[in-house]
mmCIF file of C-alpha atoms in Angstrom:
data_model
loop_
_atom_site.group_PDB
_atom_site.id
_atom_site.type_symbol
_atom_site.label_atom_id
_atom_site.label_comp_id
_atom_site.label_asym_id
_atom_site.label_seq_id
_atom_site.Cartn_x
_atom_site.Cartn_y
_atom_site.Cartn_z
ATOM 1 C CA UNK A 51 100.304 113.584 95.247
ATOM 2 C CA UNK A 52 99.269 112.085 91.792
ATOM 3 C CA UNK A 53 100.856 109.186 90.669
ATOM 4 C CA UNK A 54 99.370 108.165 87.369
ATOM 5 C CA UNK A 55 101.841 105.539 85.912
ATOM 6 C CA UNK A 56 102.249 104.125 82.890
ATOM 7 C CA UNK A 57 102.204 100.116 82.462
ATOM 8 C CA UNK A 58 105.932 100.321 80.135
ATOM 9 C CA UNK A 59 108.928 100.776 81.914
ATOM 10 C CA UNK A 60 112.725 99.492 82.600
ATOM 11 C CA UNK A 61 114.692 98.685 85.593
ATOM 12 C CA UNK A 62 117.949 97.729 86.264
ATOM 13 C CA UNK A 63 119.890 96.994 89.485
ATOM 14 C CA UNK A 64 123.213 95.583 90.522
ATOM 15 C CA UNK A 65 124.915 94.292 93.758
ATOM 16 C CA UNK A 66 128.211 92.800 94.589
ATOM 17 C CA UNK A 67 130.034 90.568 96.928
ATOM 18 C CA UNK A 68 133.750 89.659 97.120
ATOM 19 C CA UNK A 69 133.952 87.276 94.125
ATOM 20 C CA UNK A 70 130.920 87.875 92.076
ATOM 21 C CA UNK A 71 128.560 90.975 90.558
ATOM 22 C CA UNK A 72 124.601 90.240 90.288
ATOM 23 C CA UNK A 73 122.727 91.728 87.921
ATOM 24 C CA UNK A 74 118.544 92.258 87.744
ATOM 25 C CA UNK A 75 116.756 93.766 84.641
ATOM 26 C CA UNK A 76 112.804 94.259 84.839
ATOM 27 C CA UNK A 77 111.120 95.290 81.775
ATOM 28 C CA UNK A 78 107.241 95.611 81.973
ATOM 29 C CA UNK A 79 104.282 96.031 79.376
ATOM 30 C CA UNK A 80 100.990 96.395 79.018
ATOM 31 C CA UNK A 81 98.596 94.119 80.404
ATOM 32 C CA UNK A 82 95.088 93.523 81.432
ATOM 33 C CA UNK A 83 96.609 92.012 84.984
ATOM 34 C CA UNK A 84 99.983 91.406 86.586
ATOM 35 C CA UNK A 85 101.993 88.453 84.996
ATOM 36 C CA UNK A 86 105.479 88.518 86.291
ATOM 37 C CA UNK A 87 107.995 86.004 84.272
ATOM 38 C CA UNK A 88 111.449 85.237 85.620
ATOM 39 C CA UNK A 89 114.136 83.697 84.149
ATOM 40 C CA UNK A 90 116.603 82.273 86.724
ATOM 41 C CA UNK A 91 118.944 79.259 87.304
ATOM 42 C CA UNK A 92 117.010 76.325 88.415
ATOM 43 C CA UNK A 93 118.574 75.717 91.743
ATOM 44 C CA UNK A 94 117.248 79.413 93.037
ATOM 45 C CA UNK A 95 113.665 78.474 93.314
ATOM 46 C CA UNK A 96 113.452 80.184 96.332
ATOM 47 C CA UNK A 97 114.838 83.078 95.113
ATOM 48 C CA UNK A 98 112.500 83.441 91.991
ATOM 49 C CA UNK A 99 109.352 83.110 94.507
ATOM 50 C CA UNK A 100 110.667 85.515 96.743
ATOM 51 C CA UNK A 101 111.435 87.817 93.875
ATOM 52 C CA UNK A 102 107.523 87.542 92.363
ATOM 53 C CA UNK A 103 106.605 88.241 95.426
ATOM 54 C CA UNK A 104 108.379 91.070 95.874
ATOM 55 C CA UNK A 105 108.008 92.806 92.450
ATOM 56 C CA UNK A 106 104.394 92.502 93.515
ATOM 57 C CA UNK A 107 104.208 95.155 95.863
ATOM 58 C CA UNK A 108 105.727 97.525 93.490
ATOM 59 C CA UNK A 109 103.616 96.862 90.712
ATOM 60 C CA UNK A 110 99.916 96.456 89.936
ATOM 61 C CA UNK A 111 99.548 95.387 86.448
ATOM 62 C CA UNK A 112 101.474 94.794 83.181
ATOM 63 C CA UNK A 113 103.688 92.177 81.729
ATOM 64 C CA UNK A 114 107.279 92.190 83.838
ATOM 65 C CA UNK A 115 110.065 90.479 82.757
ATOM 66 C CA UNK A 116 112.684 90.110 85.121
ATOM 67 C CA UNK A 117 116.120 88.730 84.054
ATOM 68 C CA UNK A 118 119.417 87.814 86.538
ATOM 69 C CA UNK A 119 122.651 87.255 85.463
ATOM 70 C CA UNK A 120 125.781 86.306 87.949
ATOM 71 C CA UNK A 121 129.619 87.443 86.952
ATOM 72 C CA UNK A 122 132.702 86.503 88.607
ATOM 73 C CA UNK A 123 134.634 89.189 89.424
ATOM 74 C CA UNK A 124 138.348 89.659 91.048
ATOM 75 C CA UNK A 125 140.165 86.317 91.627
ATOM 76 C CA UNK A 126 138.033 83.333 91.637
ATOM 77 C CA UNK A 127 138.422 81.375 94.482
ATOM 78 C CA UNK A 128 138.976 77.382 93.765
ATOM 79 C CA UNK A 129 138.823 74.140 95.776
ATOM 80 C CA UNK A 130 140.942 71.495 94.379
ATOM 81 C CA UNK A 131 139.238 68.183 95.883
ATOM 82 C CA UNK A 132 140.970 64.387 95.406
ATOM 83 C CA UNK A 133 138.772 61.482 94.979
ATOM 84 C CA UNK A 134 140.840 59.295 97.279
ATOM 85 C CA UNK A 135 138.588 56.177 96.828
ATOM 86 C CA UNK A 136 138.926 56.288 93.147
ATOM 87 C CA UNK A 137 142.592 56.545 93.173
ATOM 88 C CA UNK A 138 142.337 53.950 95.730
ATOM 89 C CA UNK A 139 140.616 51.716 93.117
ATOM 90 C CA UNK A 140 143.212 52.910 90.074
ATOM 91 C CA UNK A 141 146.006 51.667 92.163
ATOM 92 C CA UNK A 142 144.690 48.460 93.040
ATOM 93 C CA UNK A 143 143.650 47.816 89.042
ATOM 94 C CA UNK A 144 147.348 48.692 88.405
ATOM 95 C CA UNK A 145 148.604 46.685 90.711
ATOM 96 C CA UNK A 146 146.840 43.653 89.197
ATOM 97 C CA UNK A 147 147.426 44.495 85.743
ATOM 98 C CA UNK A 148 151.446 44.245 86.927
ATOM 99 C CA UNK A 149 150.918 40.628 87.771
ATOM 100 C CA UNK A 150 150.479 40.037 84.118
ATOM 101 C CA UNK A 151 151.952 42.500 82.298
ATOM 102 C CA UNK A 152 155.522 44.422 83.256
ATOM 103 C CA UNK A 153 155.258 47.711 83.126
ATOM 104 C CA UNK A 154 156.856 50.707 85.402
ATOM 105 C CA UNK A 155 154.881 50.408 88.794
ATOM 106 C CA UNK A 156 155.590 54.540 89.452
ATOM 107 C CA UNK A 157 153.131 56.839 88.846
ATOM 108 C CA UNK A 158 153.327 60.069 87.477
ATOM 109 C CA UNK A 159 151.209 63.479 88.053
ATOM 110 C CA UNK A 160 150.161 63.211 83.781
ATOM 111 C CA UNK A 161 148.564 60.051 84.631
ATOM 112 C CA UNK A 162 147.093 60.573 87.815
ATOM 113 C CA UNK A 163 145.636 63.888 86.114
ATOM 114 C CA UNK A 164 144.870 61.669 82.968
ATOM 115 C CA UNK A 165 142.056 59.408 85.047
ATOM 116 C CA UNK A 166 138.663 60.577 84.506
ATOM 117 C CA UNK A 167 137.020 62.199 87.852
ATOM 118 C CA UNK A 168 140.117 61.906 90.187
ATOM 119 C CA UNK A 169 140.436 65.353 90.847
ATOM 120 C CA UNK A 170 137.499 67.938 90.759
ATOM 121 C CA UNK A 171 137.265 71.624 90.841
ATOM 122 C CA UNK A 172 134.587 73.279 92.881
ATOM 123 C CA UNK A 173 133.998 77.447 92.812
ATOM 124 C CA UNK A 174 133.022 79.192 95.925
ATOM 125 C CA UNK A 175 129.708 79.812 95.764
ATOM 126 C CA UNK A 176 127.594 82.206 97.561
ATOM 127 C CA UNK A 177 125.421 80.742 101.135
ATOM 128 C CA UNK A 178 121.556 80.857 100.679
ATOM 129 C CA UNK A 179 121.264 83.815 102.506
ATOM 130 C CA UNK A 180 124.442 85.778 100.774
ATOM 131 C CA UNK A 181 122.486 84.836 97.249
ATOM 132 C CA UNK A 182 118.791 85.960 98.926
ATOM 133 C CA UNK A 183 120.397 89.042 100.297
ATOM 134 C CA UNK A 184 121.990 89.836 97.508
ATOM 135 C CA UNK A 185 119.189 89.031 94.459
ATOM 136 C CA UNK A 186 116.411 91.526 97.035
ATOM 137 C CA UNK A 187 118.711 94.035 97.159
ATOM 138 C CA UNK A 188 118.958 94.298 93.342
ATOM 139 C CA UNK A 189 115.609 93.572 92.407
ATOM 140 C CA UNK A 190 114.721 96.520 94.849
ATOM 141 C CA UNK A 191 116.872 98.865 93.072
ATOM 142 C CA UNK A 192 115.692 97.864 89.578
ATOM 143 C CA UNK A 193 111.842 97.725 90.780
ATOM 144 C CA UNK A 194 112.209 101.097 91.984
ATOM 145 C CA UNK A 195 113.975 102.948 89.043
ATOM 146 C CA UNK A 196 111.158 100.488 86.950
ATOM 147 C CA UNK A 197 108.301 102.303 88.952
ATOM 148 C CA UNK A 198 110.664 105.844 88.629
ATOM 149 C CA UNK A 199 109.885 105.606 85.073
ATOM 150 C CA UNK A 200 106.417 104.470 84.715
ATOM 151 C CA UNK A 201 105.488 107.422 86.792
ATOM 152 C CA UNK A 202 107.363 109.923 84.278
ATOM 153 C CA UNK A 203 105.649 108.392 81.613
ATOM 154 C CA UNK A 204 102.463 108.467 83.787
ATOM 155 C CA UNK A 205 102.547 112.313 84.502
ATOM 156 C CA UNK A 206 102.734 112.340 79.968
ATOM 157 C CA UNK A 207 99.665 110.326 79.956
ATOM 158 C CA UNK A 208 97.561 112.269 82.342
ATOM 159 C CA UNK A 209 98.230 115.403 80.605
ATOM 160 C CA UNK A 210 97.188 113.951 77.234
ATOM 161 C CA UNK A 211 94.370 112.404 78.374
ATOM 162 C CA UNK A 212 93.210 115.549 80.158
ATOM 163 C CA UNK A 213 93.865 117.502 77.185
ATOM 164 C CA UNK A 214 91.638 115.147 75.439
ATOM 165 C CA UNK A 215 89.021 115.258 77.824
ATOM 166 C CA UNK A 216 88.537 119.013 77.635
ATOM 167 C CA UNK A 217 88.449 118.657 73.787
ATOM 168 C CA UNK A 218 85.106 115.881 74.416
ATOM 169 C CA UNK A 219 83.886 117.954 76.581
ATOM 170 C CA UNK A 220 83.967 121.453 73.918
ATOM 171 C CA UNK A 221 82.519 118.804 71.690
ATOM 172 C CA UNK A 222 79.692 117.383 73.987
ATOM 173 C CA UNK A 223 78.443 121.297 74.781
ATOM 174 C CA UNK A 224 78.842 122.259 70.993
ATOM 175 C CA UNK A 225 75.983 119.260 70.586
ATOM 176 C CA UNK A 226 73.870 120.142 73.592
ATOM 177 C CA UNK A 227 73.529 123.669 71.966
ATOM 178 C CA UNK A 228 72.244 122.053 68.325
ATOM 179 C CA UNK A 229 70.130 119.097 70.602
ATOM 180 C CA UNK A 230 66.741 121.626 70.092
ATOM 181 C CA UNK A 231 67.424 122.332 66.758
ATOM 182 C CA UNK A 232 66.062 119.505 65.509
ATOM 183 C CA UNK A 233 62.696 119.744 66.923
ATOM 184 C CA UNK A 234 62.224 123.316 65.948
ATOM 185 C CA UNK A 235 63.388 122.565 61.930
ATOM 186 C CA UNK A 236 60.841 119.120 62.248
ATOM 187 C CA UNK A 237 58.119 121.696 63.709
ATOM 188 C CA UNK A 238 58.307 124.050 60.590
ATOM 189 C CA UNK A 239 58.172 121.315 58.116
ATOM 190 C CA UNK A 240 55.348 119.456 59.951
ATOM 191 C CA UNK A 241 53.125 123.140 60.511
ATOM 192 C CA UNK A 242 53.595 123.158 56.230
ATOM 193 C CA UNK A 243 52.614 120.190 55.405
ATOM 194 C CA UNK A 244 49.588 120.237 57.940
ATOM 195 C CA UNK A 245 48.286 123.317 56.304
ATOM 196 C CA UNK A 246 48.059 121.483 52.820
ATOM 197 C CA UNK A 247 45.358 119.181 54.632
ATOM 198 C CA UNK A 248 43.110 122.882 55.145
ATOM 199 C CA UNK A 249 41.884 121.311 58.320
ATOM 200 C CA UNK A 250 42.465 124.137 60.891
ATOM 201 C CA UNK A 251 40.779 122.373 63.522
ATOM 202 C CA UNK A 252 42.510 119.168 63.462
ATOM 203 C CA UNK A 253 46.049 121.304 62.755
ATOM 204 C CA UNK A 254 47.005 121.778 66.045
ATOM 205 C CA UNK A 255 46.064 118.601 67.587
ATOM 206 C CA UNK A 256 47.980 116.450 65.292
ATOM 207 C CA UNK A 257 50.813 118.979 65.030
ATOM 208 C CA UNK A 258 51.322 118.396 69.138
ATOM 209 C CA UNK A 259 51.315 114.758 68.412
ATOM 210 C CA UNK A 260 53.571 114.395 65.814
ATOM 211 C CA UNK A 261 56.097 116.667 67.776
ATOM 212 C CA UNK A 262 55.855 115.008 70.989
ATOM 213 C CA UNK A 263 56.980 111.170 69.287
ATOM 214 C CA UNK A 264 59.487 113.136 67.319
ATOM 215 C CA UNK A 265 61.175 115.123 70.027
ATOM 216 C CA UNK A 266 61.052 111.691 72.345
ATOM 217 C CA UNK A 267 62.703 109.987 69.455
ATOM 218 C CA UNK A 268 65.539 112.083 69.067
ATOM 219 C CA UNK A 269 65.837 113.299 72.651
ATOM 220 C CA UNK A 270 69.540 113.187 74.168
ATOM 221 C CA UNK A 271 69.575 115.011 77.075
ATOM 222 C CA UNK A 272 69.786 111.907 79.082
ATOM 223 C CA UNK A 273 72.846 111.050 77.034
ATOM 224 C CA UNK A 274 74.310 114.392 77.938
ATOM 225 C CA UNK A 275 73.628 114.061 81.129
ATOM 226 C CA UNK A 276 74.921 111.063 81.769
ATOM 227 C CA UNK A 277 78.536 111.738 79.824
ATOM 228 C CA UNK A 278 78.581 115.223 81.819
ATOM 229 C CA UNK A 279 79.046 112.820 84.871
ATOM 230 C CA UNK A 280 81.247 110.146 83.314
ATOM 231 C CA UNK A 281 83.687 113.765 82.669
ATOM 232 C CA UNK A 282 83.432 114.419 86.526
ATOM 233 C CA UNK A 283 83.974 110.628 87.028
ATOM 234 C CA UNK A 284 87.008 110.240 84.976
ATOM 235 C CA UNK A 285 88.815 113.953 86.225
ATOM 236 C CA UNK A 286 88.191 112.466 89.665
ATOM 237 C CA UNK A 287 89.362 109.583 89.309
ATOM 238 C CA UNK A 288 92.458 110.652 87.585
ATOM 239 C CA UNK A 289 93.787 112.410 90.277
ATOM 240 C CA UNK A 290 93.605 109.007 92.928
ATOM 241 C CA UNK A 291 96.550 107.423 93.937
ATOM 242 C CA UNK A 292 95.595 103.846 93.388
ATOM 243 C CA UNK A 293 95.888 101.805 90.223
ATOM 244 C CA UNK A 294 93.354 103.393 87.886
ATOM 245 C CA UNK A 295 93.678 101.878 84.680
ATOM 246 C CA UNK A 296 90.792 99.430 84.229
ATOM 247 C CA UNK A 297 88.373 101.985 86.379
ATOM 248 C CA UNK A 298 89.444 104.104 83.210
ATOM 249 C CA UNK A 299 88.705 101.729 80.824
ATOM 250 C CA UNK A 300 85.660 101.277 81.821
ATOM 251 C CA UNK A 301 84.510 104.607 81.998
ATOM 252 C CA UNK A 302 85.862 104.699 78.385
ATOM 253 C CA UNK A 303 83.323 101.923 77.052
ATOM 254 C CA UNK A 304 80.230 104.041 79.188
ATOM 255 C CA UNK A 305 81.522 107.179 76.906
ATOM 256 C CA UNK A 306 81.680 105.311 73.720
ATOM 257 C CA UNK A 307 77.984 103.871 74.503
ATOM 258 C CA UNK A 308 76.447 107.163 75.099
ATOM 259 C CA UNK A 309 78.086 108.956 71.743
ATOM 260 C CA UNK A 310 77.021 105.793 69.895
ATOM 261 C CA UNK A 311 73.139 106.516 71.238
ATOM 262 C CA UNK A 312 73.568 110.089 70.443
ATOM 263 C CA UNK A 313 74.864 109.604 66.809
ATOM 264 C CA UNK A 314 72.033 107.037 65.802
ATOM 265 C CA UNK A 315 69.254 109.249 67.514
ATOM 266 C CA UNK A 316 70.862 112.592 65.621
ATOM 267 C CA UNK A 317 68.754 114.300 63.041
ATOM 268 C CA UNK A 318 71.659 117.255 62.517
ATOM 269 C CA UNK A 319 74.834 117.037 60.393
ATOM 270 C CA UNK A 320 76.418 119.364 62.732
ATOM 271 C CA UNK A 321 75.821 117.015 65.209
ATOM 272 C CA UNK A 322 76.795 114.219 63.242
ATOM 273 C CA UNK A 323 80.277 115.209 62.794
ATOM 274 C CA UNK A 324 80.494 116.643 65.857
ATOM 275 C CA UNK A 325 79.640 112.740 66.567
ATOM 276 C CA UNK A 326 82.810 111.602 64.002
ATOM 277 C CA UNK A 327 85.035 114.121 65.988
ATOM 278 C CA UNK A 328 84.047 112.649 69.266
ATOM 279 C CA UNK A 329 84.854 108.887 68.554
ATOM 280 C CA UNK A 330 88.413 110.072 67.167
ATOM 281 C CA UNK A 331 88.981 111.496 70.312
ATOM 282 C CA UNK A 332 87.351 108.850 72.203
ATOM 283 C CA UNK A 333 89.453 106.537 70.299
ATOM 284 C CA UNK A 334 93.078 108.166 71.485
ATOM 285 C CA UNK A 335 91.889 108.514 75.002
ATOM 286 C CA UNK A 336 91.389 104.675 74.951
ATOM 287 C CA UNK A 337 94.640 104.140 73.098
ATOM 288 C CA UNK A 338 96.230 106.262 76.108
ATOM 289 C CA UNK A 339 94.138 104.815 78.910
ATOM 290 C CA UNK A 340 95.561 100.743 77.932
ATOM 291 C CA UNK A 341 98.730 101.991 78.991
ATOM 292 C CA UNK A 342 97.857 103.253 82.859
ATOM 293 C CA UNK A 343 98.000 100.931 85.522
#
């Protein structure tokens, strides 16, 4: 089955434990190689690592961004903890400060509340393994609907770039049928002028000549040749499986050098814009191609 995907895409996944809802969003662009870039809470390390790592067998290249947020959800659980050595160390200040000063030695809950870190609040948070558990099986679920829609954007691509190529292709047959026109028009100017000169025995002779450096000069059925099999190349290769964007992209570049050669060697204003048309073309299926995997 073909799979040509597309390097843009979105992803988003969610999973949920008794007190809180995790949430993972993956956007991805286009780029040359894979670049992942997380942005998560400091204290999961692990979690980030195991995250690049696993994005990493779902993609091959482009720009991800992947983004995590945690909610509390239902009734927050709450640990009320006493700092018994502090109060310890209150009471004993007090205590002193009564030798000194009278004051009323009973202490009430407002003041006890009132001294800085006596009593601390600490949220239940999730075990290592709860939080790993829980981050894979979003980023899962967002990788996949990510790769989901790279491929429907993929299947676009392909079509357009197919389309494309059988437009090139028109174009590159429409110039192999002018490529001996050019001879044949330099022939029938060169047999006039050579018949000026009144020389019938040298006519011939130099006539060959002239023709053979002129027709090697402007010869471009190498050219043709060679972007006949770059079209077999890149319908072959469209159809793999594997990431086949840079393979493309290079293939591209081979195309772009042999219609360059072709339009500076071109003696035929037919040709010549059949030349323009090709590097427009060209030019959109390389616009297309920076966007495959």
């Amino acid at each position: 089955m073909t799979l040509v995907r597309s390097m843009t895409g979105f992803g988003r996944g969610v999973t949920a434990t008794n007190n809180y809802q995790l949430t993972v969003e993956i956007r991805s662009v286009n780029h040359r190689f894979l670049e992942i870039y997380t942005k998560f809470p400091k204290e999961w390390f692990e979690a980030e690592i195991a995250t690049k790592k696993l994005l990493s067998q779902y993609v091959k290249r482009g720009k991800v961004d992947v983004v995590i947020n945690l909610k509390t959800i239902g009734n927050e659980s709450l640990t009320i903890q006493m700092n018994w050595p502090l109060i310890e160390a209150y009471k004993s200040a007090k205590e002193q400060l009564l030798e000194v000063v009278p004051l009323d030695e009973k202490w009430s809950m407002q003041e006890i509340l009132s001294l800085d870190n006596v009593i601390t609040y600490e949220k239940q948070e999730l075990s290592p393994d709860e939080l790993m558990e829980a981050i894979e099986l979003a980023v899962r679920e967002a990788a996949e609907k990510l790769v989901e829609m790279r491929i429907q954007e993929g299947r676009q691509l392909k079509q357009a770039l197919l389309s494309y190529n059988n437009q090139l292709k028109e174009l590159i047959q429409f110039i192999r049928g002018l490529s001996g026109e050019a001879v044949n028009k330099f022939r029938d100017r060169l047999t006039e002028r050579l018949k000026e000169v009144g020389n019938l025995e040298v006519l011939d002779d130099r006539m060959l000549a002239e023709l053979a450096i002129f027709a090697e000069k402007i010869d471009i059925t190498e050219e043709l040749d060679r972007l006949d099999s770059h079209f077999k190349q890149f319908e072959s290769t469209i159809e793999e499986t594997d990431s086949i964007g840079r393979k493309l992209d290079f293939l591209m570049q081979e195309m772009h050098r042999e219609i360059n050669t072709i339009g500076s060697k071109n003696q035929n204003s037919d040709i010549s814009a059949a030349v323009v048309q090709s590097k427009t073309i060209l030019e959109k299926m390389r616009e297309q191609v920076q966007n495959i995997e």
